[in-house]
């Protein structure tokens, strides 16, 4: 159950009430929000006097649910806003991994030349083998920071595990919680304590309900700037790398109030399908796309098969602009 | 390996050569096409004299492959053509099951009022329980035939198992091989002997390779009018009925030469997501959509949750027309 | 709901009552069994006078459920009985496909030399490609029949689609409905009209509920000799051919009253794991095993990788005998 | 490629050689082990002089592979050894979560009364909702430590994310890396620096190859005490909680050299199937079982449905002992 306490409730009383109903709580503007397990269906009479409004909930999809807040939330990334009624679609591009200053500068210039605001690039790569390229780490983060300063782009980069979360929070505009870290409470709880936007990727073996509940870890700590990112689930089909779950996106749009970004690059795993899938995602109505582009995909140190080259990316941006115009969306 | 024999080769020699290389064969216009297992990589010298052209193949995706025929095939449904360079997108609508003359007449009138050419309606329902509605059978087929005669629509209806294949061939314009029957050689081999278009739905547990190979059973018998239909695969996610595999559609577009129709209704299983998914499919570039619509979905005898009502369907057709125009497609 | 009519109810009245409640029905010994959809939860007063006993049901798993009949059913294969309290475990062996008289005679002699009663061998192979070996068809069935006559073995063979069902019923002791045909009502309804045992394999994309409901098609037609066979489901893991679902077997044992046979050969897809899996299945408590063995696996025309050779099979039978003894089962 | 350097190689030279071939390395007894990416297939001539032996590898399953070390590794848990030729099967029991001193003492006494050596109990629970019981944390660890001291049991407990890894290493005899943390390099790299045994659970969406590669993160850091634990994968089947992958276990036995423990409790998710599955696992030949048992399952704060009560557990231990004896295994 979600409970809004009355506006003049003190911090001590909020704390006391929260303990009484075993709730998490945070302060939002000038009132406190309490969230109990969804088993609680009625406000106990002992706390009624402090309660302004309460929402009993079907299950633990609570703060992120349409039952609580029927309007899609807005999230601000630098000076760009997505969600709400903006009709903005953020097109995030960049390489899988930051590999060198030359490479990331080149990608940044590509983005700015196309009037796109937000650059991606991984520094801590969650590889499945210890014997492959693991990312540039802190050196990579500093290169991203340089791009931010020198070129005015926003940057999004991935945290691999709880040991680098503070660094990633410091150097990025959007913290990306990767698919393999979706359940990582060390990361999620740290993200809850900042106000930076957090983009949570769906685990490729995770249900929609679990995915939405990962957002609850961040929201219930007081950070309302959460974006969900579908990036393909693992199925029996191995002709493509993963299976992009657009039925799932329809579910997320129906039941959650969070902006949604799609990552066709990781879902497909091959450059040839990215353009078609990007158009499908845009036409469906989402808040953003995450597309991998590399100056020389064949030489990429990770995900070589799925990164577009600059020509392919430029052509795709043109097609998406045309489609966005027809559908009354703004590519940003 | 696919082998085209020289144009003046006689039926007897074609037969003899086919036996020598253990090939299936059929006559196409004025020459014979032979198809051996993909293990054969070179034309044996003993038959060289009869061979016009030959295509060694990587695997048993042969006649349906882009390696053999790089252009998308055309298929004619009544007087509507899809595939090839037509840019036509066929929007097939109608109820899950034919339930009564009133119901199917009403659906037919909806379709014609929207200038849509092709009506769907199941008569032999492949239900998973013997205790639920099994379809009207032959009586249903005769109602569809009446719609065809009286309203000028094309009809597509499903064959459940090999015992009704002859009836379905007789009464339909497109034979639908359902997801549960995708491997049914009794059906596929019978479809190979007619020239009517065959729409094969992907089994929800079937790989893309197996799906494309189901088409080979029809193509290798001499019926080149095959359409592939993706309708959702079964995954761990149960928030939606199935998972529409658009990565798989990208694969089919890359590797096969067959027109592709999408069925968002069965994939989603709930009316709320159908419009979004239909727009995604159209924007991706496909040759048709199959959408369930019922005069009164709540009363439907099968698939009640996923059928649109007339208002929803009409609104969706309007949106798809707008999108089609922007993308230079023709809804038919 | 399952309804037993009173013992002296006439055929006409049984028919009339069945129509009134839209039930399927069959005669069992000296009374009629009616089965309606599971939506019906109370016996309508209009038919009460004819009713002996009634079982309201949670869902359409009815005749096969433990709620209706708590004891495991017995099924007789030739002179061997499995199920009930017999503690018998039938070890069915033989090649994937019948390939020649020499090959199948050799396999038969292997089985009889090991005191095993029942031989498997496919004649109509449900291959996914039209260009690979399709089985010997009727010639194969006649060879199996010869084995039956000359060597006293029982034979089990697969029906591929509804076009060969009559032949398979005629020539086999157990009719095998393959995984790809599990939903085939043409086959299931034909099996319902004979009294021969029917072994239904689970579709590799089919839920346990659907699997059990496939049995309902046969049971509700009056053939109570149904055996369920788990043979692996399709999952994201492709290191092995399929994933043997022993959790599912625990479910089937808990909720259904049908004997259960396991097929580790198709699940694993590789000879190396068959022995371990067979022991696991036996220790778990099942009614039979289906194991592929071939005189020369490398030369096999289908499923070469997963068939055991004679030495491996003989050794495995020895180990299973030892284990069976410890667990008080009888290998037959 | 795995490379053993010659015995008298100095630390500096080992370091230099490792850098030259971009290898990880660690010291084993009196020599250095280097591991490069599996792309390297030949020892470069420039380092040949330092090399004792080298194993080129097919893929990044290297130190854990049978190609490198054909014998199963031994791992010591307290004074119990599993793996190698011991024929020991460790039966680890205990509650899902440590809930109170009374509860965990009771469980400990159950274990010792059955002569079982090793107790499980979670303190940091990786729940999918922030609103459910999250575990007792450090207080729980201290209770486990008390059990260890007072009752002489070994304890295994789970690390949830990298923020508690040091505590878990300190207070446990076996560090459990849970399914949701299988890819967590913060955890795996910390486990590589201790010599305590590490039990890695397979992610429910992880392939066998990825699972084995998670072990490589620990092994390549110099901790050779790694145990793999299969606990069910996520499939389309939802009648049971997960699907225990025994085909996968056969694969792990064939291709890896690590001891294997099975967790039927989490796979099944319901108490009714645990006994059957445990017997299956034991008969298959594994090195241990992990079974949840609780003094009062209905009151359990997590995983209530799947925990056995004491009677069920005691009966199961009896049956497993009988089976172990027949198969020449020792339950420990």
GROMACS .gro file of N, CA, C and O in nm, chain B residues 38-109:
model
  288
  370UNK      N    1   2.088  -3.079  -4.876
  370UNK     CA    2   2.190  -2.975  -4.889
  370UNK      C    3   2.331  -3.030  -4.874
  370UNK      O    4   2.429  -2.957  -4.891
  371UNK      N    5   2.343  -3.158  -4.844
  371UNK     CA    6   2.474  -3.221  -4.835
  371UNK      C    7   2.545  -3.225  -4.970
  371UNK      O    8   2.667  -3.217  -4.978
  372UNK      N    9   2.467  -3.236  -5.077
  372UNK     CA   10   2.527  -3.240  -5.212
  372UNK      C   11   2.578  -3.102  -5.251
  372UNK      O   12   2.501  -3.006  -5.255
  373UNK      N   13   2.707  -3.090  -5.275
  373UNK     CA   14   2.764  -2.957  -5.301
  373UNK      C   15   2.810  -2.940  -5.447
  373UNK      O   16   2.841  -2.829  -5.489
  374UNK      N   17   2.818  -3.051  -5.520
  374UNK     CA   18   2.860  -3.041  -5.661
  374UNK      C   19   2.769  -3.124  -5.750
  374UNK      O   20   2.727  -3.233  -5.711
  375UNK      N   21   2.744  -3.075  -5.869
  375UNK     CA   22   2.663  -3.151  -5.966
  375UNK      C   23   2.742  -3.274  -6.009
  375UNK      O   24   2.854  -3.260  -6.059
  376UNK      N   25   2.687  -3.394  -5.992
  376UNK     CA   26   2.759  -3.514  -6.035
  376UNK      C   27   2.779  -3.512  -6.187
  376UNK      O   28   2.689  -3.469  -6.260
  377UNK      N   29   2.893  -3.555  -6.230
  377UNK     CA   30   2.923  -3.546  -6.373
  377UNK      C   31   2.824  -3.625  -6.457
  377UNK      O   32   2.793  -3.589  -6.570
  378UNK      N   33   2.769  -3.732  -6.400
  378UNK     CA   34   2.676  -3.818  -6.475
  378UNK      C   35   2.548  -3.746  -6.517
  378UNK      O   36   2.480  -3.789  -6.609
  379UNK      N   37   2.512  -3.637  -6.452
  379UNK     CA   38   2.387  -3.571  -6.490
  379UNK      C   39   2.413  -3.432  -6.550
  379UNK      O   40   2.321  -3.363  -6.593
  380UNK      N   41   2.540  -3.394  -6.554
  380UNK     CA   42   2.577  -3.259  -6.599
  380UNK      C   43   2.513  -3.219  -6.731
  380UNK      O   44   2.472  -3.104  -6.749
  381UNK      N   45   2.500  -3.315  -6.819
  381UNK     CA   46   2.450  -3.284  -6.952
  381UNK      C   47   2.307  -3.229  -6.951
  381UNK      O   48   2.266  -3.155  -7.040
  382UNK      N   49   2.231  -3.263  -6.846
  382UNK     CA   50   2.092  -3.217  -6.840
  382UNK      C   51   2.074  -3.087  -6.761
  382UNK      O   52   1.965  -3.032  -6.756
  383UNK      N   53   2.181  -3.041  -6.698
  383UNK     CA   54   2.168  -2.932  -6.601
  383UNK      C   55   2.187  -2.795  -6.667
  383UNK      O   56   2.283  -2.773  -6.741
  384UNK      N   57   2.093  -2.705  -6.640
  384UNK     CA   58   2.108  -2.568  -6.688
  384UNK      C   59   2.184  -2.483  -6.585
  384UNK      O   60   2.281  -2.417  -6.617
  385UNK      N   61   2.138  -2.490  -6.460
  385UNK     CA   62   2.201  -2.408  -6.355
  385UNK      C   63   2.186  -2.481  -6.222
  385UNK      O   64   2.090  -2.557  -6.203
  386UNK      N   65   2.278  -2.456  -6.129
  386UNK     CA   66   2.269  -2.526  -6.000
  386UNK      C   67   2.315  -2.434  -5.887
  386UNK      O   68   2.403  -2.350  -5.906
  387UNK      N   69   2.248  -2.448  -5.772
  387UNK     CA   70   2.281  -2.368  -5.654
  387UNK      C   71   2.315  -2.459  -5.536
  387UNK      O   72   2.223  -2.518  -5.475
  388UNK      N   73   2.440  -2.475  -5.502
  388UNK     CA   74   2.472  -2.549  -5.378
  388UNK      C   75   2.420  -2.468  -5.260
  388UNK      O   76   2.417  -2.345  -5.267
  389UNK      N   77   2.377  -2.536  -5.156
  389UNK     CA   78   2.311  -2.467  -5.045
  389UNK      C   79   2.379  -2.501  -4.913
  389UNK      O   80   2.425  -2.612  -4.892
  390UNK      N   81   2.378  -2.403  -4.824
  390UNK     CA   82   2.438  -2.418  -4.691
  390UNK      C   83   2.361  -2.515  -4.605
  390UNK      O   84   2.415  -2.590  -4.525
  391UNK      N   85   2.227  -2.508  -4.614
  391UNK     CA   86   2.142  -2.597  -4.534
  391UNK      C   87   2.010  -2.618  -4.606
  391UNK      O   88   1.995  -2.576  -4.720
  392UNK      N   89   1.913  -2.683  -4.541
  392UNK     CA   90   1.791  -2.722  -4.613
  392UNK      C   91   1.688  -2.609  -4.629
  392UNK      O   92   1.575  -2.634  -4.671
  393UNK      N   93   1.724  -2.488  -4.596
  393UNK     CA   94   1.647  -2.371  -4.639
  393UNK      C   95   1.694  -2.342  -4.781
  393UNK      O   96   1.801  -2.283  -4.801
  394UNK      N   97   1.617  -2.389  -4.880
  394UNK     CA   98   1.666  -2.388  -5.018
  394UNK      C   99   1.578  -2.300  -5.108
  394UNK      O  100   1.613  -2.186  -5.137
  395UNK      N  101   1.462  -2.354  -5.150
  395UNK     CA  102   1.378  -2.278  -5.243
  395UNK      C  103   1.333  -2.145  -5.182
  395UNK      O  104   1.309  -2.048  -5.253
  396UNK      N  105   1.317  -2.143  -5.050
  396UNK     CA  106   1.270  -2.022  -4.983
  396UNK      C  107   1.382  -1.924  -4.953
  396UNK      O  108   1.358  -1.818  -4.896
  397UNK      N  109   1.505  -1.958  -4.993
  397UNK     CA  110   1.619  -1.876  -4.949
  397UNK      C  111   1.653  -1.764  -5.046
  397UNK      O  112   1.628  -1.773  -5.166
  398UNK      N  113   1.713  -1.660  -4.993
  398UNK     CA  114   1.765  -1.550  -5.074
  398UNK      C  115   1.886  -1.593  -5.157
  398UNK      O  116   1.918  -1.530  -5.258
  399UNK      N  117   1.955  -1.698  -5.112
  399UNK     CA  118   2.071  -1.746  -5.190
  399UNK      C  119   2.024  -1.800  -5.324
  399UNK      O  120   2.096  -1.793  -5.424
  400UNK      N  121   1.904  -1.856  -5.327
  400UNK     CA  122   1.852  -1.909  -5.454
  400UNK      C  123   1.783  -1.799  -5.534
  400UNK      O  124   1.806  -1.784  -5.654
  401UNK      N  125   1.698  -1.724  -5.469
  401UNK     CA  126   1.620  -1.622  -5.539
  401UNK      C  127   1.623  -1.498  -5.451
  401UNK      O  128   1.566  -1.496  -5.344
  402UNK      N  129   1.693  -1.396  -5.496
  402UNK     CA  130   1.720  -1.283  -5.408
  402UNK      C  131   1.601  -1.188  -5.396
  402UNK      O  132   1.595  -1.107  -5.306
  403UNK      N  133   1.507  -1.199  -5.486
  403UNK     CA  134   1.392  -1.108  -5.487
  403UNK      C  135   1.278  -1.170  -5.406
  403UNK      O  136   1.258  -1.290  -5.409
  404UNK      N  137   1.203  -1.085  -5.336
  404UNK     CA  138   1.087  -1.138  -5.262
  404UNK      C  139   0.982  -1.188  -5.362
  404UNK      O  140   0.953  -1.123  -5.462
  405UNK      N  141   0.926  -1.304  -5.336
  405UNK     CA  142   0.825  -1.362  -5.425
  405UNK      C  143   0.694  -1.283  -5.416
  405UNK      O  144   0.663  -1.224  -5.313
  406UNK      N  145   0.617  -1.289  -5.523
  406UNK     CA  146   0.481  -1.234  -5.523
  406UNK      C  147   0.380  -1.344  -5.496
  406UNK      O  148   0.395  -1.456  -5.546
  407UNK      N  149   0.276  -1.313  -5.422
  407UNK     CA  150   0.167  -1.408  -5.403
  407UNK      C  151   0.036  -1.334  -5.429
  407UNK      O  152   0.017  -1.222  -5.382
  408UNK      N  153  -0.053  -1.399  -5.505
  408UNK     CA  154  -0.180  -1.337  -5.542
  408UNK      C  155  -0.293  -1.396  -5.457
  408UNK      O  156  -0.311  -1.518  -5.452
  409UNK      N  157  -0.366  -1.310  -5.390
  409UNK     CA  158  -0.480  -1.351  -5.308
  409UNK      C  159  -0.602  -1.287  -5.373
  409UNK      O  160  -0.623  -1.166  -5.361
  410UNK      N  161  -0.684  -1.368  -5.439
  410UNK     CA  162  -0.792  -1.310  -5.518
  410UNK      C  163  -0.730  -1.214  -5.618
  410UNK      O  164  -0.635  -1.251  -5.690
  411UNK      N  165  -0.774  -1.091  -5.623
  411UNK     CA  166  -0.715  -0.996  -5.718
  411UNK      C  167  -0.615  -0.903  -5.651
  411UNK      O  168  -0.577  -0.800  -5.708
  412UNK      N  169  -0.571  -0.939  -5.533
  412UNK     CA  170  -0.473  -0.859  -5.461
  412UNK      C  171  -0.338  -0.930  -5.467
  412UNK      O  172  -0.331  -1.049  -5.443
  413UNK      N  173  -0.233  -0.855  -5.498
  413UNK     CA  174  -0.100  -0.914  -5.498
  413UNK      C  175  -0.017  -0.855  -5.385
  413UNK      O  176  -0.020  -0.735  -5.362
  414UNK      N  177   0.052  -0.941  -5.314
  414UNK     CA  178   0.147  -0.892  -5.213
  414UNK      C  179   0.285  -0.944  -5.246
  414UNK      O  180   0.302  -1.035  -5.326
  415UNK      N  181   0.387  -0.885  -5.183
  415UNK     CA  182   0.523  -0.927  -5.207
  415UNK      C  183   0.581  -0.857  -5.328
  415UNK      O  184   0.526  -0.757  -5.377
  416UNK      N  185   0.695  -0.907  -5.376
  416UNK     CA  186   0.763  -0.845  -5.490
  416UNK      C  187   0.791  -0.699  -5.460
  416UNK      O  188   0.832  -0.664  -5.350
  417UNK      N  189   0.766  -0.614  -5.562
  417UNK     CA  190   0.789  -0.470  -5.542
  417UNK      C  191   0.659  -0.395  -5.521
  417UNK      O  192   0.653  -0.273  -5.542
  418UNK      N  193   0.554  -0.465  -5.480
  418UNK     CA  194   0.421  -0.401  -5.480
  418UNK      C  195   0.404  -0.296  -5.371
  418UNK      O  196   0.323  -0.207  -5.383
  419UNK      N  197   0.478  -0.310  -5.262
  419UNK     CA  198   0.455  -0.224  -5.144
  419UNK      C  199   0.314  -0.238  -5.088
  419UNK      O  200   0.267  -0.152  -5.013
  420UNK      N  201   0.245  -0.345  -5.125
  420UNK     CA  202   0.112  -0.369  -5.070
  420UNK      C  203   0.121  -0.436  -4.933
  420UNK      O  204   0.206  -0.522  -4.912
  421UNK      N  205   0.033  -0.395  -4.845
  421UNK     CA  206   0.022  -0.458  -4.713
  421UNK      C  207  -0.123  -0.502  -4.697
  421UNK      O  208  -0.214  -0.419  -4.694
  422UNK      N  209  -0.144  -0.631  -4.687
  422UNK     CA  210  -0.280  -0.682  -4.677
  422UNK      C  211  -0.322  -0.682  -4.530
  422UNK      O  212  -0.251  -0.734  -4.445
  423UNK      N  213  -0.437  -0.621  -4.503
  423UNK     CA  214  -0.484  -0.614  -4.366
  423UNK      C  215  -0.603  -0.710  -4.352
  423UNK      O  216  -0.715  -0.676  -4.387
  424UNK      N  217  -0.572  -0.828  -4.306
  424UNK     CA  218  -0.675  -0.932  -4.292
  424UNK      C  219  -0.743  -0.918  -4.157
  424UNK      O  220  -0.675  -0.915  -4.054
  425UNK      N  221  -0.875  -0.906  -4.157
  425UNK     CA  222  -0.947  -0.894  -4.029
  425UNK      C  223  -1.061  -0.993  -4.022
  425UNK      O  224  -1.100  -1.054  -4.122
  426UNK      N  225  -1.113  -1.007  -3.903
  426UNK     CA  226  -1.226  -1.097  -3.884
  426UNK      C  227  -1.218  -1.164  -3.749
  426UNK      O  228  -1.121  -1.149  -3.676
  427UNK      N  229  -1.322  -1.239  -3.715
  427UNK     CA  230  -1.327  -1.298  -3.582
  427UNK      C  231  -1.236  -1.421  -3.571
  427UNK      O  232  -1.197  -1.479  -3.672
  428UNK      N  233  -1.206  -1.458  -3.448
  428UNK     CA  234  -1.131  -1.581  -3.424
  428UNK      C  235  -1.206  -1.698  -3.486
  428UNK      O  236  -1.153  -1.769  -3.569
  429UNK      N  237  -1.333  -1.714  -3.447
  429UNK     CA  238  -1.414  -1.825  -3.499
  429UNK      C  239  -1.538  -1.773  -3.571
  429UNK      O  240  -1.599  -1.675  -3.528
  430UNK      N  241  -1.577  -1.842  -3.677
  430UNK     CA  242  -1.710  -1.822  -3.734
  430UNK      C  243  -1.809  -1.881  -3.634
  430UNK      O  244  -1.797  -1.997  -3.595
  431UNK      N  245  -1.905  -1.798  -3.589
  431UNK     CA  246  -1.996  -1.845  -3.484
  431UNK      C  247  -2.141  -1.855  -3.531
  431UNK      O  248  -2.220  -1.932  -3.478
  432UNK      N  249  -2.178  -1.770  -3.631
  432UNK     CA  250  -2.316  -1.771  -3.682
  432UNK      C  251  -2.319  -1.690  -3.810
  432UNK      O  252  -2.225  -1.612  -3.837
  433UNK      N  253  -2.425  -1.704  -3.886
  433UNK     CA  254  -2.432  -1.627  -4.011
  433UNK      C  255  -2.437  -1.477  -3.981
  433UNK      O  256  -2.373  -1.398  -4.048
  434UNK      N  257  -2.511  -1.441  -3.876
  434UNK     CA  258  -2.521  -1.299  -3.841
  434UNK      C  259  -2.385  -1.242  -3.807
  434UNK      O  260  -2.346  -1.135  -3.856
  435UNK      N  261  -2.312  -1.314  -3.724
  435UNK     CA  262  -2.183  -1.264  -3.680
  435UNK      C  263  -2.086  -1.248  -3.797
  435UNK      O  264  -2.020  -1.145  -3.812
  436UNK      N  265  -2.079  -1.347  -3.885
  436UNK     CA  266  -1.977  -1.340  -3.990
  436UNK      C  267  -2.019  -1.241  -4.100
  436UNK      O  268  -1.934  -1.175  -4.161
  437UNK      N  269  -2.150  -1.227  -4.119
  437UNK     CA  270  -2.196  -1.125  -4.215
  437UNK      C  271  -2.160  -0.986  -4.164
  437UNK      O  272  -2.111  -0.900  -4.239
  438UNK      N  273  -2.183  -0.964  -4.039
  438UNK     CA  274  -2.150  -0.836  -3.979
  438UNK      C  275  -2.001  -0.805  -3.994
  438UNK      O  276  -1.962  -0.694  -4.033
  439UNK      N  277  -1.918  -0.903  -3.966
  439UNK     CA  278  -1.773  -0.882  -3.978
  439UNK      C  279  -1.735  -0.855  -4.123
  439UNK      O  280  -1.648  -0.771  -4.151
  440UNK      N  281  -1.799  -0.925  -4.215
  440UNK     CA  282  -1.770  -0.904  -4.357
  440UNK      C  283  -1.805  -0.761  -4.397
  440UNK      O  284  -1.729  -0.694  -4.469
  441UNK      N  285  -1.920  -0.714  -4.351
  441UNK     CA  286  -1.961  -0.578  -4.386
  441UNK      C  287  -1.866  -0.474  -4.326
  441UNK      O  288  -1.838  -0.371  -4.388
   0.00000   0.00000   0.00000
